[in-house]
Amino acid sequence: MRKNVVAIVGRPNVGKSTLFNRICQKRSAIVDETEGVTRDVKYENANWSGTNFLIVDTGGIIPKTNNDLNKAVRFQAEIAIEEADLVLFLVDTKVGTTAIDMEIAKILSENRQKIILVANKVDNEKDELEIYDFLQLGFGEPFPVGAINGRNMGDLLDQIINHLEPYPSEKKNDKIKVALVGKPNVGKSSLLNKLIGKNINIVNDEPGTTRDAIDFDHTYKNKTIRFIDTAGLRRKQRIKYGVEYFSTMRTIESINRANIVLILLDASAEISNQDQKIVSYATRNFKEIIILFNKWDLIEKDNLTTGEFVNKLKDQLQFAEFAPILFISALTGQRVHKIFDLILQVEEESKKRIPTSDLNKFLQKAIDHFHPTHSSGKHAMIYYCTQVKTQPPTFIFFCNDHKLITKHYQRYLQNQLRREYKFTGTTIKTFFRSRNR
């Protein structure tokens, strides 16, 4: 189900990225005093008082000529209005109302019911006297905030969730949700058509044909698999203001909704920086992953070809070494039938639960092989481990001082968990807690 979407719009250098970072509580967007640093859209999940929403940081308008300004302002604002449930129109109290602010206000005024005018850089009570300059924009009294120091942010977040419609929670069911993701023109729609046996999507050689996520249920071995077909993720430099911005956002939403992510790579092309970012996003969000090399029919092969591709993948996508790899052709159907069994296998792996007694035998063996150390010379001890959750498998290690367990040793224990229990295609969460013996 689609989340509430809150978009931040405004001219360059009014503090959109700072406000975005403050709301999502992450330093996700780059913040710089140079105008126009944010040229692409950032999106993060946010929560306030139990309400989840997707916060979107749009790029500021960077005019080259007056004509470009009018076109860019109108296009960005219209798309933000169309796709977002709520728009935060951000202005700069230190500068006051500008011609660009007035132009944006004209476009937003047609949908004033979902606009909140936010005056940023109100860092003290004296600055609040300056906000009344923005009454001329026609949205009433602006809401004053200081995004840098967090002034009035709690009140603004209250306003945001009061404007959002409560979405009912999705009913829990046994459906395995699978997202198809990859760069444009990698063959996602062709693969889905081959898997389902129906032409349910338009297949076109033009990159970016599929712009909306489409869900389709399919039954295999008495299991219902819900395929979420997604728009392709383009490189940021190629995403223009408008539809493709929000296609990317929808792709991220699809990954968030999925249990398993099928990542399609083009076997006839090099693994790109964008491919790496797609896989990285899925792993950071603890999704189960299957990697599919499509267009395998186009590759000239010998006995070493498969091994060479696997080694290249492990070298360039080290953070997803746990993911199973399948070489397919969506065009000819080569090995496509194996995807279903692989989905069921990864789903079972993600539900695997290890008894605490077995885990502590494993832990003792891992510690005996490589004992934790710390540069301070303090003695690091891990007492025991237990699994607290599945999907993804989540483990808590109890130790004398969690600060003494280095990142290197944490990775070692994760690797040992995989060596012992496989967890094929499944991300693993580990937590380290301090406690007395």
CSV table of C-alpha atoms in Angstrom, one decimal, residues 1-330:
chain,number,residue,atom,x,y,z
A,1,MET,CA,0.0,0.0,0.0
A,2,ARG,CA,1.2,3.4,-0.9
A,3,LYS,CA,2.6,5.5,2.0
A,4,ASN,CA,1.8,9.1,2.8
A,5,VAL,CA,4.1,11.2,0.6
A,6,VAL,CA,5.3,14.6,1.8
A,7,ALA,CA,7.3,16.7,-0.7
A,8,ILE,CA,9.4,19.7,0.2
A,9,VAL,CA,9.5,22.3,-2.6
A,10,GLY,CA,11.1,25.8,-2.9
A,11,ARG,CA,13.8,27.8,-4.6
A,12,PRO,CA,17.5,27.0,-4.1
A,13,ASN,CA,19.2,27.6,-0.8
A,14,VAL,CA,16.1,28.0,1.4
A,15,GLY,CA,17.1,25.0,3.5
A,16,LYS,CA,15.1,22.1,1.9
A,17,SER,CA,17.9,19.5,2.5
A,18,THR,CA,18.5,20.7,6.1
A,19,LEU,CA,14.7,20.4,6.8
A,20,PHE,CA,14.7,17.0,5.1
A,21,ASN,CA,17.6,15.7,7.2
A,22,ARG,CA,15.9,17.1,10.4
A,23,ILE,CA,12.6,15.3,9.6
A,24,CYS,CA,14.1,11.9,8.7
A,25,GLN,CA,16.7,12.2,11.4
A,26,LYS,CA,19.5,11.2,9.0
A,27,ARG,CA,22.2,13.2,7.2
A,28,SER,CA,20.9,11.8,3.9
A,29,ALA,CA,20.8,14.9,1.8
A,30,ILE,CA,23.9,16.9,1.1
A,31,VAL,CA,23.7,20.3,2.7
A,32,ASP,CA,25.8,23.2,1.3
A,33,GLU,CA,25.5,26.9,1.1
A,34,THR,CA,26.0,26.8,-2.7
A,35,GLU,CA,22.7,27.2,-4.5
A,36,GLY,CA,21.4,24.2,-6.4
A,37,VAL,CA,23.4,21.4,-4.6
A,38,THR,CA,20.3,19.2,-4.6
A,39,ARG,CA,19.7,18.4,-8.2
A,40,ASP,CA,18.1,15.1,-7.6
A,41,VAL,CA,15.3,13.9,-5.4
A,42,LYS,CA,16.1,12.3,-2.0
A,43,TYR,CA,13.6,10.2,-0.2
A,44,GLU,CA,13.6,8.6,3.3
A,45,ASN,CA,11.1,6.9,5.6
A,46,ALA,CA,10.0,9.1,8.5
A,47,ASN,CA,7.9,8.6,11.6
A,48,TRP,CA,6.2,10.9,14.0
A,49,SER,CA,3.9,9.9,16.9
A,50,GLY,CA,3.4,6.5,15.3
A,51,THR,CA,2.5,7.8,11.8
A,52,ASN,CA,4.8,6.7,9.0
A,53,PHE,CA,5.3,8.8,5.9
A,54,LEU,CA,7.8,9.2,3.0
A,55,ILE,CA,9.6,12.5,3.0
A,56,VAL,CA,10.9,13.8,-0.4
A,57,ASP,CA,13.6,16.4,-0.8
A,58,THR,CA,13.2,17.9,-4.3
A,59,GLY,CA,15.9,19.8,-6.1
A,60,GLY,CA,15.8,23.6,-6.0
A,61,ILE,CA,15.0,25.5,-9.2
A,62,ILE,CA,18.2,26.5,-11.0
A,63,PRO,CA,17.4,28.9,-13.8
A,64,LYS,CA,19.6,29.5,-16.8
A,65,THR,CA,17.3,31.9,-18.5
A,66,ASN,CA,13.9,33.4,-17.6
A,67,ASN,CA,12.2,30.9,-19.9
A,68,ASP,CA,14.0,28.0,-18.3
A,69,LEU,CA,12.9,29.3,-14.9
A,70,ASN,CA,9.2,29.5,-15.8
A,71,LYS,CA,9.3,26.0,-17.3
A,72,ALA,CA,11.3,24.4,-14.5
A,73,VAL,CA,9.3,26.0,-11.7
A,74,ARG,CA,6.0,25.0,-13.2
A,75,PHE,CA,7.0,21.4,-14.1
A,76,GLN,CA,8.5,20.6,-10.7
A,77,ALA,CA,5.6,22.2,-8.7
A,78,GLU,CA,3.0,20.5,-10.8
A,79,ILE,CA,4.6,17.0,-10.4
A,80,ALA,CA,5.0,17.5,-6.7
A,81,ILE,CA,1.3,18.5,-6.4
A,82,GLU,CA,0.2,15.5,-8.4
A,83,GLU,CA,2.3,12.9,-6.6
A,84,ALA,CA,2.5,14.1,-3.0
A,85,ASP,CA,-0.2,13.9,-0.4
A,86,LEU,CA,1.2,17.0,1.3
A,87,VAL,CA,3.6,19.8,0.1
A,88,LEU,CA,5.8,21.8,2.3
A,89,PHE,CA,6.4,25.1,0.5
A,90,LEU,CA,9.7,26.3,2.1
A,91,VAL,CA,10.8,30.0,2.1
A,92,ASP,CA,13.8,31.8,3.6
A,93,THR,CA,13.1,34.4,6.4
A,94,LYS,CA,16.6,35.9,6.1
A,95,VAL,CA,16.0,36.8,2.4
A,96,GLY,CA,12.2,37.5,2.3
A,97,THR,CA,9.8,37.0,-0.6
A,98,THR,CA,11.4,36.7,-4.0
A,99,ALA,CA,10.1,36.6,-7.5
A,100,ILE,CA,10.7,32.8,-7.7
A,101,ASP,CA,8.7,32.3,-4.5
A,102,MET,CA,5.9,34.2,-6.1
A,103,GLU,CA,6.0,32.1,-9.2
A,104,ILE,CA,5.9,28.8,-7.2
A,105,ALA,CA,3.0,30.2,-5.1
A,106,LYS,CA,1.0,30.8,-8.2
A,107,ILE,CA,1.2,27.2,-9.2
A,108,LEU,CA,0.7,25.8,-5.8
A,109,SER,CA,-2.3,28.0,-5.1
A,110,GLU,CA,-4.6,25.7,-7.2
A,111,ASN,CA,-4.1,23.0,-4.6
A,112,ARG,CA,-3.8,25.1,-1.4
A,113,GLN,CA,-5.7,22.4,0.6
A,114,LYS,CA,-2.5,20.3,0.7
A,115,ILE,CA,0.1,23.1,1.1
A,116,ILE,CA,1.8,24.1,4.3
A,117,LEU,CA,3.9,27.3,3.9
A,118,VAL,CA,7.0,26.9,6.1
A,119,ALA,CA,9.3,29.9,6.9
A,120,ASN,CA,12.8,28.5,7.6
A,121,LYS,CA,15.8,30.1,9.4
A,122,VAL,CA,13.6,31.5,12.2
A,123,ASP,CA,16.3,30.9,14.8
A,124,ASN,CA,14.9,33.1,17.6
A,125,GLU,CA,11.9,35.3,18.6
A,126,LYS,CA,13.3,38.3,16.7
A,127,ASP,CA,13.3,36.4,13.5
A,128,GLU,CA,9.6,35.5,13.9
A,129,LEU,CA,8.8,39.2,13.2
A,130,GLU,CA,10.0,38.7,9.6
A,131,ILE,CA,7.6,35.9,8.6
A,132,TYR,CA,4.7,38.3,7.9
A,133,ASP,CA,6.4,39.3,4.7
A,134,PHE,CA,5.3,36.0,3.3
A,135,LEU,CA,1.6,36.7,3.7
A,136,GLN,CA,1.6,38.1,0.2
A,137,LEU,CA,2.1,34.5,-1.1
A,138,GLY,CA,-1.5,33.8,-0.3
A,139,PHE,CA,-1.2,30.8,2.0
A,140,GLY,CA,-1.9,32.6,5.3
A,141,GLU,CA,0.5,32.9,8.2
A,142,PRO,CA,3.6,30.7,7.5
A,143,PHE,CA,4.8,28.2,10.0
A,144,PRO,CA,8.2,29.3,11.5
A,145,VAL,CA,11.0,26.8,11.9
A,146,GLY,CA,14.7,26.7,12.4
A,147,ALA,CA,15.8,23.6,10.5
A,148,ILE,CA,19.4,23.9,11.6
A,149,ASN,CA,18.7,24.1,15.4
A,150,GLY,CA,15.4,22.2,15.3
A,151,ARG,CA,13.3,25.1,16.5
A,152,ASN,CA,9.5,24.4,16.4
A,153,MET,CA,10.2,21.1,14.5
A,154,GLY,CA,7.9,19.0,16.8
A,155,ASP,CA,5.0,21.4,16.2
A,156,LEU,CA,5.6,21.3,12.4
A,157,LEU,CA,5.6,17.5,12.5
A,158,ASP,CA,2.3,17.6,14.4
A,159,GLN,CA,0.9,19.8,11.6
A,160,ILE,CA,2.2,17.3,9.0
A,161,ILE,CA,0.6,14.2,10.4
A,162,ASN,CA,-2.6,16.1,11.1
A,163,HIS,CA,-2.9,16.8,7.4
A,164,LEU,CA,-2.2,13.2,6.3
A,165,GLU,CA,-5.0,10.7,5.8
A,166,PRO,CA,-4.5,7.6,8.0
A,167,TYR,CA,-3.9,4.6,5.7
A,168,PRO,CA,-5.1,1.3,7.0
A,169,SER,CA,-2.4,-1.2,7.7
A,170,GLU,CA,-2.0,-4.0,5.2
A,171,LYS,CA,-3.4,-7.2,6.5
A,172,LYS,CA,-0.8,-9.8,7.3
A,173,ASN,CA,-0.9,-12.7,4.9
A,174,ASP,CA,1.2,-15.5,3.6
A,175,LYS,CA,1.9,-13.9,0.3
A,176,ILE,CA,5.6,-13.6,-0.7
A,177,LYS,CA,6.1,-10.1,-1.9
A,178,VAL,CA,8.8,-9.9,-4.7
A,179,ALA,CA,10.0,-6.7,-6.3
A,180,LEU,CA,11.6,-6.6,-9.7
A,181,VAL,CA,14.1,-3.9,-9.8
A,182,GLY,CA,16.9,-2.7,-12.1
A,183,LYS,CA,18.0,-0.1,-14.5
A,184,PRO,CA,15.7,0.9,-17.4
A,185,ASN,CA,15.6,-1.5,-20.3
A,186,VAL,CA,17.2,-4.4,-18.4
A,187,GLY,CA,14.2,-6.6,-19.1
A,188,LYS,CA,12.0,-6.4,-16.1
A,189,SER,CA,8.6,-6.3,-17.9
A,190,SER,CA,9.8,-9.1,-20.3
A,191,LEU,CA,10.8,-11.2,-17.4
A,192,LEU,CA,7.5,-10.7,-15.5
A,193,ASN,CA,5.6,-11.6,-18.7
A,194,LYS,CA,7.6,-14.8,-19.0
A,195,LEU,CA,7.1,-15.7,-15.3
A,196,ILE,CA,3.4,-15.1,-15.4
A,197,GLY,CA,2.8,-16.4,-18.9
A,198,LYS,CA,0.8,-13.3,-19.8
A,199,ASN,CA,1.6,-10.0,-21.5
A,200,ILE,CA,0.4,-7.8,-18.6
A,201,ASN,CA,2.9,-5.0,-19.2
A,202,ILE,CA,3.9,-3.0,-22.3
A,203,VAL,CA,7.3,-4.2,-23.5
A,204,ASN,CA,9.2,-1.5,-25.4
A,205,ASP,CA,12.8,-0.9,-26.3
A,206,GLU,CA,12.5,2.7,-25.1
A,207,PRO,CA,14.1,3.0,-21.6
A,208,GLY,CA,11.6,3.9,-18.9
A,209,THR,CA,8.4,2.6,-20.5
A,210,THR,CA,7.1,1.3,-17.2
A,211,ARG,CA,6.6,4.2,-14.9
A,212,ASP,CA,4.2,2.8,-12.3
A,213,ALA,CA,4.6,-0.2,-10.0
A,214,ILE,CA,2.2,-3.0,-10.9
A,215,ASP,CA,1.3,-5.8,-8.6
A,216,PHE,CA,0.3,-9.3,-9.8
A,217,ASP,CA,-0.3,-12.5,-7.8
A,218,HIS,CA,0.9,-15.9,-9.0
A,219,THR,CA,0.5,-19.3,-7.3
A,220,TYR,CA,3.4,-21.7,-7.3
A,221,LYS,CA,3.5,-24.9,-5.2
A,222,ASN,CA,0.5,-23.7,-3.2
A,223,LYS,CA,2.4,-20.5,-2.3
A,224,THR,CA,1.1,-17.1,-3.5
A,225,ILE,CA,3.8,-14.9,-4.9
A,226,ARG,CA,3.0,-11.2,-5.4
A,227,PHE,CA,5.2,-9.7,-8.0
A,228,ILE,CA,5.7,-5.9,-7.8
A,229,ASP,CA,7.0,-4.7,-11.2
A,230,THR,CA,8.7,-1.4,-10.9
A,231,ALA,CA,9.9,1.5,-13.0
A,232,GLY,CA,13.6,1.4,-13.7
A,233,LEU,CA,16.1,3.3,-11.5
A,234,ARG,CA,18.0,5.7,-13.7
A,235,ARG,CA,21.3,7.4,-12.9
A,236,LYS,CA,20.6,10.6,-11.1
A,237,GLN,CA,22.2,12.8,-13.8
A,238,ARG,CA,19.6,11.5,-16.3
A,239,ILE,CA,16.5,12.0,-14.1
A,240,LYS,CA,14.8,15.2,-15.0
A,241,TYR,CA,12.3,17.2,-13.0
A,242,GLY,CA,9.0,15.4,-13.4
A,243,VAL,CA,7.7,12.0,-13.8
A,244,GLU,CA,11.0,10.1,-13.6
A,245,TYR,CA,11.8,11.7,-10.2
A,246,PHE,CA,8.7,10.1,-8.8
A,247,SER,CA,9.1,6.9,-10.7
A,248,THR,CA,12.4,6.5,-8.8
A,249,MET,CA,10.5,7.2,-5.6
A,250,ARG,CA,7.9,4.5,-6.4
A,251,THR,CA,10.7,2.0,-7.1
A,252,ILE,CA,12.1,2.7,-3.6
A,253,GLU,CA,8.5,2.2,-2.2
A,254,SER,CA,8.3,-1.1,-4.0
A,255,ILE,CA,11.6,-2.3,-2.5
A,256,ASN,CA,10.3,-1.2,0.9
A,257,ARG,CA,7.1,-3.2,0.4
A,258,ALA,CA,8.8,-6.4,-0.7
A,259,ASN,CA,10.1,-9.4,1.2
A,260,ILE,CA,12.4,-10.5,-1.6
A,261,VAL,CA,14.1,-8.2,-4.2
A,262,LEU,CA,15.0,-9.7,-7.6
A,263,ILE,CA,17.8,-7.5,-8.9
A,264,LEU,CA,18.2,-7.7,-12.7
A,265,LEU,CA,21.6,-7.0,-14.2
A,266,ASP,CA,22.4,-6.8,-17.9
A,267,ALA,CA,24.8,-9.6,-18.6
A,268,SER,CA,25.8,-7.8,-21.9
A,269,ALA,CA,26.9,-4.6,-20.0
A,270,GLU,CA,29.2,-3.8,-17.2
A,271,ILE,CA,28.0,-3.6,-13.6
A,272,SER,CA,27.3,0.1,-13.2
A,273,ASN,CA,27.4,2.5,-10.3
A,274,GLN,CA,23.6,2.6,-10.4
A,275,ASP,CA,23.4,-1.2,-10.2
A,276,GLN,CA,25.6,-1.0,-7.0
A,277,LYS,CA,23.3,1.7,-5.5
A,278,ILE,CA,20.2,-0.4,-6.2
A,279,VAL,CA,21.8,-3.5,-4.4
A,280,SER,CA,23.1,-1.3,-1.6
A,281,TYR,CA,19.7,0.2,-0.9
A,282,ALA,CA,18.1,-3.2,-0.7
A,283,THR,CA,20.8,-4.6,1.6
A,284,ARG,CA,20.7,-1.5,3.9
A,285,ASN,CA,16.9,-2.1,4.2
A,286,PHE,CA,17.5,-5.8,5.1
A,287,LYS,CA,15.7,-7.3,2.1
A,288,GLU,CA,16.2,-10.8,0.9
A,289,ILE,CA,18.1,-10.6,-2.5
A,290,ILE,CA,18.3,-12.7,-5.6
A,291,ILE,CA,20.6,-11.5,-8.4
A,292,LEU,CA,19.6,-12.3,-12.0
A,293,PHE,CA,21.9,-11.8,-14.9
A,294,ASN,CA,19.5,-11.2,-17.8
A,295,LYS,CA,20.3,-11.4,-21.6
A,296,TRP,CA,22.5,-14.4,-21.0
A,297,ASP,CA,21.7,-15.6,-24.5
A,298,LEU,CA,23.7,-12.7,-25.9
A,299,ILE,CA,26.9,-13.7,-24.2
A,300,GLU,CA,29.6,-15.8,-26.0
A,301,LYS,CA,30.5,-18.5,-23.4
A,302,ASP,CA,33.0,-21.1,-22.6
A,303,ASN,CA,33.6,-23.2,-19.5
A,304,LEU,CA,35.1,-20.3,-17.6
A,305,THR,CA,32.4,-17.6,-18.4
A,306,THR,CA,30.1,-18.3,-15.5
A,307,GLY,CA,32.9,-18.3,-12.9
A,308,GLU,CA,34.3,-15.0,-14.4
A,309,PHE,CA,30.8,-13.3,-13.9
A,310,VAL,CA,30.5,-14.6,-10.4
A,311,ASN,CA,34.0,-13.3,-9.4
A,312,LYS,CA,33.2,-9.9,-11.0
A,313,LEU,CA,30.0,-9.7,-9.1
A,314,LYS,CA,31.6,-10.6,-5.8
A,315,ASP,CA,34.3,-8.0,-6.4
A,316,GLN,CA,32.0,-5.2,-7.3
A,317,LEU,CA,29.0,-6.1,-5.0
A,318,GLN,CA,30.9,-7.3,-1.9
A,319,PHE,CA,28.0,-6.3,0.4
A,320,ALA,CA,25.7,-8.8,-1.4
A,321,GLU,CA,27.9,-11.9,-1.5
A,322,PHE,CA,25.1,-13.8,0.3
A,323,ALA,CA,22.8,-13.4,-2.7
A,324,PRO,CA,22.2,-16.4,-5.0
A,325,ILE,CA,23.0,-15.8,-8.7
A,326,LEU,CA,21.0,-17.0,-11.7
A,327,PHE,CA,21.9,-16.6,-15.3
A,328,ILE,CA,18.7,-16.2,-17.4
A,329,SER,CA,17.2,-14.9,-20.6
A,330,ALA,CA,13.8,-13.3,-20.3
